[in-house]
XYZ file of C-alpha atoms in Angstrom:
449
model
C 114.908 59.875 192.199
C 113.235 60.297 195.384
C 109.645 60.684 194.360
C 108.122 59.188 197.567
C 109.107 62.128 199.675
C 107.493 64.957 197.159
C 103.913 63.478 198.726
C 104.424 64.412 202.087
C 106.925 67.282 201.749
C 104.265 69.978 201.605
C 102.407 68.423 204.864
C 105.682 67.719 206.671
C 107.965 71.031 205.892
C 106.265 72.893 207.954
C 106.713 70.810 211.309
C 110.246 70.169 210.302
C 111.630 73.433 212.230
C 109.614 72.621 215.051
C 110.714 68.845 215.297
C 114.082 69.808 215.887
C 115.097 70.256 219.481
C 118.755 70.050 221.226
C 119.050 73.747 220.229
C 122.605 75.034 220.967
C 123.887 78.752 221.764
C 125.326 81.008 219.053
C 129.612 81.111 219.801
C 131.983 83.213 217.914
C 131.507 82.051 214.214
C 134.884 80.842 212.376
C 133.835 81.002 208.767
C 135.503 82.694 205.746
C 134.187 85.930 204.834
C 134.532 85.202 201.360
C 134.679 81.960 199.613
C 135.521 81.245 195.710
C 131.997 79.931 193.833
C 132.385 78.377 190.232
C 128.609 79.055 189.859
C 128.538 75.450 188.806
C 125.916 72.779 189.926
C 127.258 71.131 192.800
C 126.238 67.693 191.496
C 127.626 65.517 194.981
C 125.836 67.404 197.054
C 122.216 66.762 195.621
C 122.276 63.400 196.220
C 120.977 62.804 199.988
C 119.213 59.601 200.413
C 116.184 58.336 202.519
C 112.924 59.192 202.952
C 112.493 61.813 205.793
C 115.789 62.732 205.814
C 115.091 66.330 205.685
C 119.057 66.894 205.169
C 119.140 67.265 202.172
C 120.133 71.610 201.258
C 123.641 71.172 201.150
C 126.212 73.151 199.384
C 129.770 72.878 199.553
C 132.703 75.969 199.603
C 136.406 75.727 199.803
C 136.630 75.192 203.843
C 133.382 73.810 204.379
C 129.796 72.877 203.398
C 126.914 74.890 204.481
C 123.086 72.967 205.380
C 120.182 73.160 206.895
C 119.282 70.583 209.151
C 116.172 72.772 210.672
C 118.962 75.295 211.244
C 121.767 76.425 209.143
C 124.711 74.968 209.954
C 128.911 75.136 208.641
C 130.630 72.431 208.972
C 134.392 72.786 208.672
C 136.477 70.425 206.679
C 139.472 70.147 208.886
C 138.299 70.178 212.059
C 134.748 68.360 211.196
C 132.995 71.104 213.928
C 129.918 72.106 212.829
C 128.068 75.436 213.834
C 125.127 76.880 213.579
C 125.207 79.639 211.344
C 123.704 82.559 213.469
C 126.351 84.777 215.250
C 123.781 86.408 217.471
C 124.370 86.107 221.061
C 122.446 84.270 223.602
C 120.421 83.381 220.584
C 118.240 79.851 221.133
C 117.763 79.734 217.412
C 113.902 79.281 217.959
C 112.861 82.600 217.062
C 111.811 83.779 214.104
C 114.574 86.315 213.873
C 117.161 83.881 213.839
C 119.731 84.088 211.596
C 119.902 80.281 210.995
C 116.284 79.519 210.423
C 116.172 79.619 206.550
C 113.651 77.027 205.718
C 115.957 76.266 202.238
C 114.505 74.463 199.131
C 117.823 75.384 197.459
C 120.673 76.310 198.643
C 124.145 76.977 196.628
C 126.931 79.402 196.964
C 127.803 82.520 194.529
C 130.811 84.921 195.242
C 130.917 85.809 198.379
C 126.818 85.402 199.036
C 124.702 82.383 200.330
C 121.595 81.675 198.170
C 118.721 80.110 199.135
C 115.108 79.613 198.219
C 112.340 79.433 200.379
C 108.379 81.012 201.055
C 108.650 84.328 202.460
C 105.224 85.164 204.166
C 104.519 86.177 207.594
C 101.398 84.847 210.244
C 99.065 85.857 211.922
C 95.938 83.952 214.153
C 97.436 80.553 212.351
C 96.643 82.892 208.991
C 99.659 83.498 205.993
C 99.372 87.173 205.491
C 101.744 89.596 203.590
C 102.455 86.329 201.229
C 105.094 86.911 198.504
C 105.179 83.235 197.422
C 108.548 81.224 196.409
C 111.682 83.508 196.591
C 115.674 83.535 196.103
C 117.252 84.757 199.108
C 120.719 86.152 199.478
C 123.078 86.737 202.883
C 126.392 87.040 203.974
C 128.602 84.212 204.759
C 127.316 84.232 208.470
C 124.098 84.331 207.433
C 123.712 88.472 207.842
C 122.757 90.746 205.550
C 119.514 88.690 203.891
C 118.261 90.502 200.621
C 115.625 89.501 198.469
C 117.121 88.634 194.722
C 114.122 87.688 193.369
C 110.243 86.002 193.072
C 110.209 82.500 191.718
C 105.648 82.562 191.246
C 104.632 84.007 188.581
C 101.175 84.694 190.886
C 101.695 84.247 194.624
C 99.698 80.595 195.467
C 98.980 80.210 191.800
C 101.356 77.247 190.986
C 99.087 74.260 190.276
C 101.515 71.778 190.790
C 100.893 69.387 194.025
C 104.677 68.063 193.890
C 107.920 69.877 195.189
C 110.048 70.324 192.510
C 113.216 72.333 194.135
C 115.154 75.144 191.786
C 118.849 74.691 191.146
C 121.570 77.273 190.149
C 124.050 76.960 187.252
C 126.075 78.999 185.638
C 124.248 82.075 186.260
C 120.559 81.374 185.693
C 118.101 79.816 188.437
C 116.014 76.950 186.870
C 112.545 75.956 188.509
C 109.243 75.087 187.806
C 106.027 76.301 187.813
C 103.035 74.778 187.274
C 104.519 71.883 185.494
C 106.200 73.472 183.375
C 110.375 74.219 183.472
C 111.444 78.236 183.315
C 114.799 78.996 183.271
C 115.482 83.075 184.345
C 118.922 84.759 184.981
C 120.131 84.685 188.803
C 118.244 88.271 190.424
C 116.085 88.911 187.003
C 112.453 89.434 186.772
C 110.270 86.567 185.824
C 108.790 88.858 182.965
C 112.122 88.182 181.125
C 112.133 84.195 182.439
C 112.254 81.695 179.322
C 110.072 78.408 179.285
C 112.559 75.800 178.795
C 109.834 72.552 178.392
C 106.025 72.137 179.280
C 104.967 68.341 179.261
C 101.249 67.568 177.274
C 98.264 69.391 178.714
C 95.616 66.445 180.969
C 92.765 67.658 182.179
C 92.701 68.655 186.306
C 90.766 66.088 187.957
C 88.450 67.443 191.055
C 86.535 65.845 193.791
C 84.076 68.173 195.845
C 85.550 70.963 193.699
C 89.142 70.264 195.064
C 91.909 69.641 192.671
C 93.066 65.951 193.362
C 96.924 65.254 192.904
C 97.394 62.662 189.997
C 100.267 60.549 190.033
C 102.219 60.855 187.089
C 101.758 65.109 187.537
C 105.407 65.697 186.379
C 107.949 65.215 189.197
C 111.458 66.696 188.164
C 114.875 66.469 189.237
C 117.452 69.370 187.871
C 120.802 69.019 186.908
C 123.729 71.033 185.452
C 127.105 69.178 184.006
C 129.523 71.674 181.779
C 127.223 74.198 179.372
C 124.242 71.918 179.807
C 121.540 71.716 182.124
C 119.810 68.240 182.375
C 116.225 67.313 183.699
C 114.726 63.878 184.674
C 111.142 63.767 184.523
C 108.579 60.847 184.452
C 106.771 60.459 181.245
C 104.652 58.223 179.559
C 106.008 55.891 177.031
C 104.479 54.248 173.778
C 103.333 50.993 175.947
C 101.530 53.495 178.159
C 104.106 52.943 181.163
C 105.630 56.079 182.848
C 109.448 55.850 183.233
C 112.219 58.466 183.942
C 113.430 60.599 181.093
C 116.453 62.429 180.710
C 116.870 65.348 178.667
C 119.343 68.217 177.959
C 118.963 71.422 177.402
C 121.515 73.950 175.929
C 121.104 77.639 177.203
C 122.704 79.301 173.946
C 120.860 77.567 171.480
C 117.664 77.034 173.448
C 117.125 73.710 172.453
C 116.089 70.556 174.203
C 116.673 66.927 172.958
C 115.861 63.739 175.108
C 118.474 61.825 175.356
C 118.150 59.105 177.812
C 114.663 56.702 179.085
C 115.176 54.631 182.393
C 115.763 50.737 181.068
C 113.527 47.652 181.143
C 114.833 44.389 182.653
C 115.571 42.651 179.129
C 118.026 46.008 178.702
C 119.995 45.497 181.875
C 118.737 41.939 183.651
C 116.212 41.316 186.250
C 117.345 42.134 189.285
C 118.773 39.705 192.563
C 115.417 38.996 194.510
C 116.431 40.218 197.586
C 112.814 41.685 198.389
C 113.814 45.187 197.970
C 111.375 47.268 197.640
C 113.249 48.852 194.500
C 112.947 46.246 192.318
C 109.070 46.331 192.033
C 109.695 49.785 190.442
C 111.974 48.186 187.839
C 109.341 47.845 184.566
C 106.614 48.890 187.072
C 104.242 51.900 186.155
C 106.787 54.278 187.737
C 110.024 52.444 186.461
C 113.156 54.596 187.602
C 116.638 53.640 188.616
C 117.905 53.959 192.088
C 120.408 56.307 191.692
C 121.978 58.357 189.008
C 125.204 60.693 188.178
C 125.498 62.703 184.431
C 128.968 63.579 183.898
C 130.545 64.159 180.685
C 128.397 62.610 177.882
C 127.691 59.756 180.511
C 124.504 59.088 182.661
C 126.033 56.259 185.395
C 123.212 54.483 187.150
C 122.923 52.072 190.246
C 120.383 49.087 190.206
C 120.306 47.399 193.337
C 120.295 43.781 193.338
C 122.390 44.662 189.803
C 125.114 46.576 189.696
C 126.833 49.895 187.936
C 125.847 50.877 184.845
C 127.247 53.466 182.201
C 124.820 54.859 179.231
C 126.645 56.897 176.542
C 123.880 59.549 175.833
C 125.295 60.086 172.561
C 125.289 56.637 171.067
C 122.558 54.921 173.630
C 125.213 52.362 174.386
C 124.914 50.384 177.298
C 127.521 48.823 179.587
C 127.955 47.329 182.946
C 130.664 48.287 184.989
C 130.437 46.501 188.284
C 127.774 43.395 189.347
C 127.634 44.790 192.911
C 125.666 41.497 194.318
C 129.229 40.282 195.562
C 129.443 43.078 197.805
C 125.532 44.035 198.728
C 122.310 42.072 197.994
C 120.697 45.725 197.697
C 122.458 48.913 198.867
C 122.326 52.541 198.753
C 124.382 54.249 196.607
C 125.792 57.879 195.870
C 128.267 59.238 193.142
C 130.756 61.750 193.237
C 132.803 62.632 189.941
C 135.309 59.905 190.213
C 133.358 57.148 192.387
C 130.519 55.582 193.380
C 129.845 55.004 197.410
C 128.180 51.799 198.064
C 126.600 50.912 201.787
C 125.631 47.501 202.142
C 122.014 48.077 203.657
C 118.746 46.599 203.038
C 114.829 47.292 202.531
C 113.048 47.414 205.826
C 108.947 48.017 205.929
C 106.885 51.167 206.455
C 110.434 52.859 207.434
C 112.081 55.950 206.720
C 115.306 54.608 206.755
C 116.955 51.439 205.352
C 117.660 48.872 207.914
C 121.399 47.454 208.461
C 124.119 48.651 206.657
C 127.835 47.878 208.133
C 130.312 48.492 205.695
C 131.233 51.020 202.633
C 132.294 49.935 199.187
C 134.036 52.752 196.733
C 133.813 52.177 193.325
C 135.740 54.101 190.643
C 133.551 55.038 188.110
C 135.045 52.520 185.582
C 133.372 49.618 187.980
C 136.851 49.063 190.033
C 136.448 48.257 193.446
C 139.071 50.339 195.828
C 138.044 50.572 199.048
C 136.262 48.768 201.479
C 135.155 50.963 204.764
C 133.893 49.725 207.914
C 131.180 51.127 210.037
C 131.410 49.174 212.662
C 133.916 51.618 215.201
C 130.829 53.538 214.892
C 128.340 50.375 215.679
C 130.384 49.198 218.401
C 129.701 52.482 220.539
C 126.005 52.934 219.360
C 123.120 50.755 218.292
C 122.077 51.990 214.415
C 119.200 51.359 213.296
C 119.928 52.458 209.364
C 121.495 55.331 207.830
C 121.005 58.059 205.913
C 123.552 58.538 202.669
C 123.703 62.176 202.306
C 127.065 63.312 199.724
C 130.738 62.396 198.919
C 133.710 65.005 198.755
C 137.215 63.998 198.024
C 138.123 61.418 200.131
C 135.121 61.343 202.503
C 131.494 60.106 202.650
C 129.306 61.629 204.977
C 126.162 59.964 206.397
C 122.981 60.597 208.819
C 122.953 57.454 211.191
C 119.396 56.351 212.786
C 120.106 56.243 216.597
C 117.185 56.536 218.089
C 116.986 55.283 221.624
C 114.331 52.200 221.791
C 111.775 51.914 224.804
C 110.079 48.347 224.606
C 106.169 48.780 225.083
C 103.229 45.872 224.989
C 101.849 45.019 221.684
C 98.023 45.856 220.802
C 96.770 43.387 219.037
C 93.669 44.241 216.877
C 91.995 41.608 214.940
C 94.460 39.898 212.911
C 96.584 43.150 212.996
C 99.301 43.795 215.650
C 100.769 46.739 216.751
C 104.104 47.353 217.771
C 104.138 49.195 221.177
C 107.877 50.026 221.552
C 108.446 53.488 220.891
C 111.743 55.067 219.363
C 113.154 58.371 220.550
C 114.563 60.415 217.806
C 118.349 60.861 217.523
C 120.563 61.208 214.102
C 124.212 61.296 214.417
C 126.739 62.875 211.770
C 128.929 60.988 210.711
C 132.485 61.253 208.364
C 133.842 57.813 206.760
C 137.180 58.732 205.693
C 138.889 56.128 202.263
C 141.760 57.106 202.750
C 142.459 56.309 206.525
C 139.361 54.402 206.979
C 138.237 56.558 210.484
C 134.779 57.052 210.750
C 134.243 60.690 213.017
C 131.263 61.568 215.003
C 130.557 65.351 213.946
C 127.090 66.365 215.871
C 124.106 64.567 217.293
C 120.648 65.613 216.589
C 117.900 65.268 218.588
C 114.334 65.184 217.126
């Protein structure tokens, strides 16, 4: 789904921690000591949109969710107060022995333990030393207590792969890759005993200068888990020698793996409004994918923008459109939880990280019913947005990352034919909570950058 950011993930992930300032003092943590995990894949909350987002480690309890924004924070359901998960006092949650600096790849809940991947390695003169490579973390509820569960390389700084593929947990075994290829190995067991659940076709490594180069269709996955099956989307070539999205399934007690599901051409579902979105040059393109996508119960719902929502019956490969969504929004971003789809009315914007525009909500039920129409603009009317960010619905609430950023208006450069912008844009997200049923939109916490 969101294959532009695996390119600069690796570059970027390290400056992310350091990006973040507005650093706030530990207070008196009010967080359950012991929440209730189904060990299920928390499908709505791996859905964050927008390049650069970097919120997108989110995992949701009974009170609260738990991410990491550059910091691990709770936020509370109620009283939508968020925290930063650390507890120690006077802490300024820049140093290393901070509680709340995780650095998550994955992050889901389990009894009463956090879990959370990330590199563990120390360093020294600008050096990695005492490297241990990818590993599942575990800690307390407040963030205490951290214990190593297990390695996730099967040789420290031997995976091949140049793409960020992030592990998921469901129903008691951690899935990841390596290499290219998908393991599957039971939560806190050693990889010795991990199973290879699919390797795509061998192609030869390309080098240049006797450096591996990246190749673009290396395969770039995005795990799943709905009921007793796990699920994988991966790009893969196809007969005519284009590379689309392809679903399959994969059942844990029969070990077996079926594809079920390849991302459709235009003649399938229509050609799309041209609304210059940037999305529908994908559509047929060498790296054809949908915008957005939900499996749930037999059914993989999709979102076209400039189209509509769809509904695929993996058993039968039927097809059927549920909503034409142009009425609404020309393009849009759009998220699912198990019983809608959330709908914001932005747009395509150039070289951006986030999607200009964007003023109102639409909630879909998932048979293409349209309930609710939300307004952003209480929110617009005290700040100037630039875009948002759609990060994951729960119940009756969307939550969202709006682009705030404070604009200072500087003289253009012009070079040659080329001219360059010399306003610059100082860096501030605000959390926000659109509520369906009441239709009040809630500030939670600002974030400066």
């Amino acid at each position: 789904m969101k294959t532009a950011k695996n390119l600069l993930a690796a570059l970027l992930a390290a400056l992310l921690t350091l990006s973040l300032a507005g650093c706030q003092r530990s207070e008196k943590l009010d967080i359950p000591e012991v929440q209730n995990g189904s060990g299920d894949f928390q499908k709505n909350m791996h859905q964050a949109q927008g390049f650069g987002c970097w919120f997108d480690e989110i995992c949701e309890t009974d009170d609260g969710f738990y991410f990491d924004y550059g910091k691990l924070y709770y936020l509370d359901k109620k009283t939508h107060k968020a925290t930063v998960v650390c507890g120690k006092p006077d802490c300024d949650h820049k140093n290393a022995d901070c509680n709340a600096l995780i650095s998550a790849q994955s992050l889901w809940q389990y009894g009463d333990k956090l879990y959370y991947v990330a590199e563990d390695y120390k360093v020294e003169n600008d050096r990695r030393v005492d490297d241990h490579g990818k590993r599942v973390f575990s800690v307390n509820m407040d963030a205490t207590g951290r214990k190593v569960v297990q390695d996730l390389e099967f040789e420290v700084g031997g995976d091949t792969s140049f793409k960020i593929n992030r592990p998921i947990f469901h129903r008691g075994s951690v899935y990841f890759t390596y290499s290219g290829t998908l393991y599957r190995a039971a939560l806190g067991a050693d990889l010795k005993d991990a199973e290879e659940v699919w390797a795509p076709e061998a192609q030869e490594q390309e080098y240049w200068n006797g450096v591996p180069v990246a190749s673009w269709n290396e395969p770039d996955y995005t795990l799943w888990g709905d009921g007793a099956l796990m699920y994988f989307m991966v790009n893969t070539e196809q007969p005519d020698g284009v590379y689309r999205d392809t679903l399959f399934s994969y059942d844990p007690d029969a070990r077996e793996v079926k594809k079920l599901w390849v991302s459709p051409t235009p003649d399938m579902v229509g050609e799309p409004e041209d609304t210059g979105d940037d999305h529908f040059i994908r559509l047929g393109a060498t790296a054809d994918q949908v915008d957005q996508w939900y499996v749930q119960d037999g059914y993989i719902y999709f979102f076209l923008s400039g189209n509509g929502l769809w509904r695929c019956d993996l058993d039968t490969g039927e097809y059927k459109k549920l909503a034409d969504t142009t009425g609404e929004a020309d393009s849009g971003t759009a998220i699912f939880s198990d019983k809608h789809m959330w709908l914001l009315n932005d747009g395509p914007t150039e070289l951006s990280a986030t999607r200009q525009g964007g003023d109102t909500v639409f909630v879909y039920d998932l048979d293409g019913t349209l309930q609710k129409e939300l307004s952003l603009k209480a929110l617009t009317d005290e700040v100037t947005v630039h875009g948002y960010f759609v990060l994951f619905a729960s119940g009756d609430e969307v939550y969202l990352l709006a682009d705030a950023g404070i604009v200072t208006e500087g003289e253009d450069i012009v070079q040659g034919n080329l001219v360059i912008s010399g306003d610059t844009k100082e860096t501030r997200n605000i959390l926000v909570c659109l509520n369906a049923e009441t239709g009040e939109i809630s500030q939670i916490m600002e974030f400066d950058r």
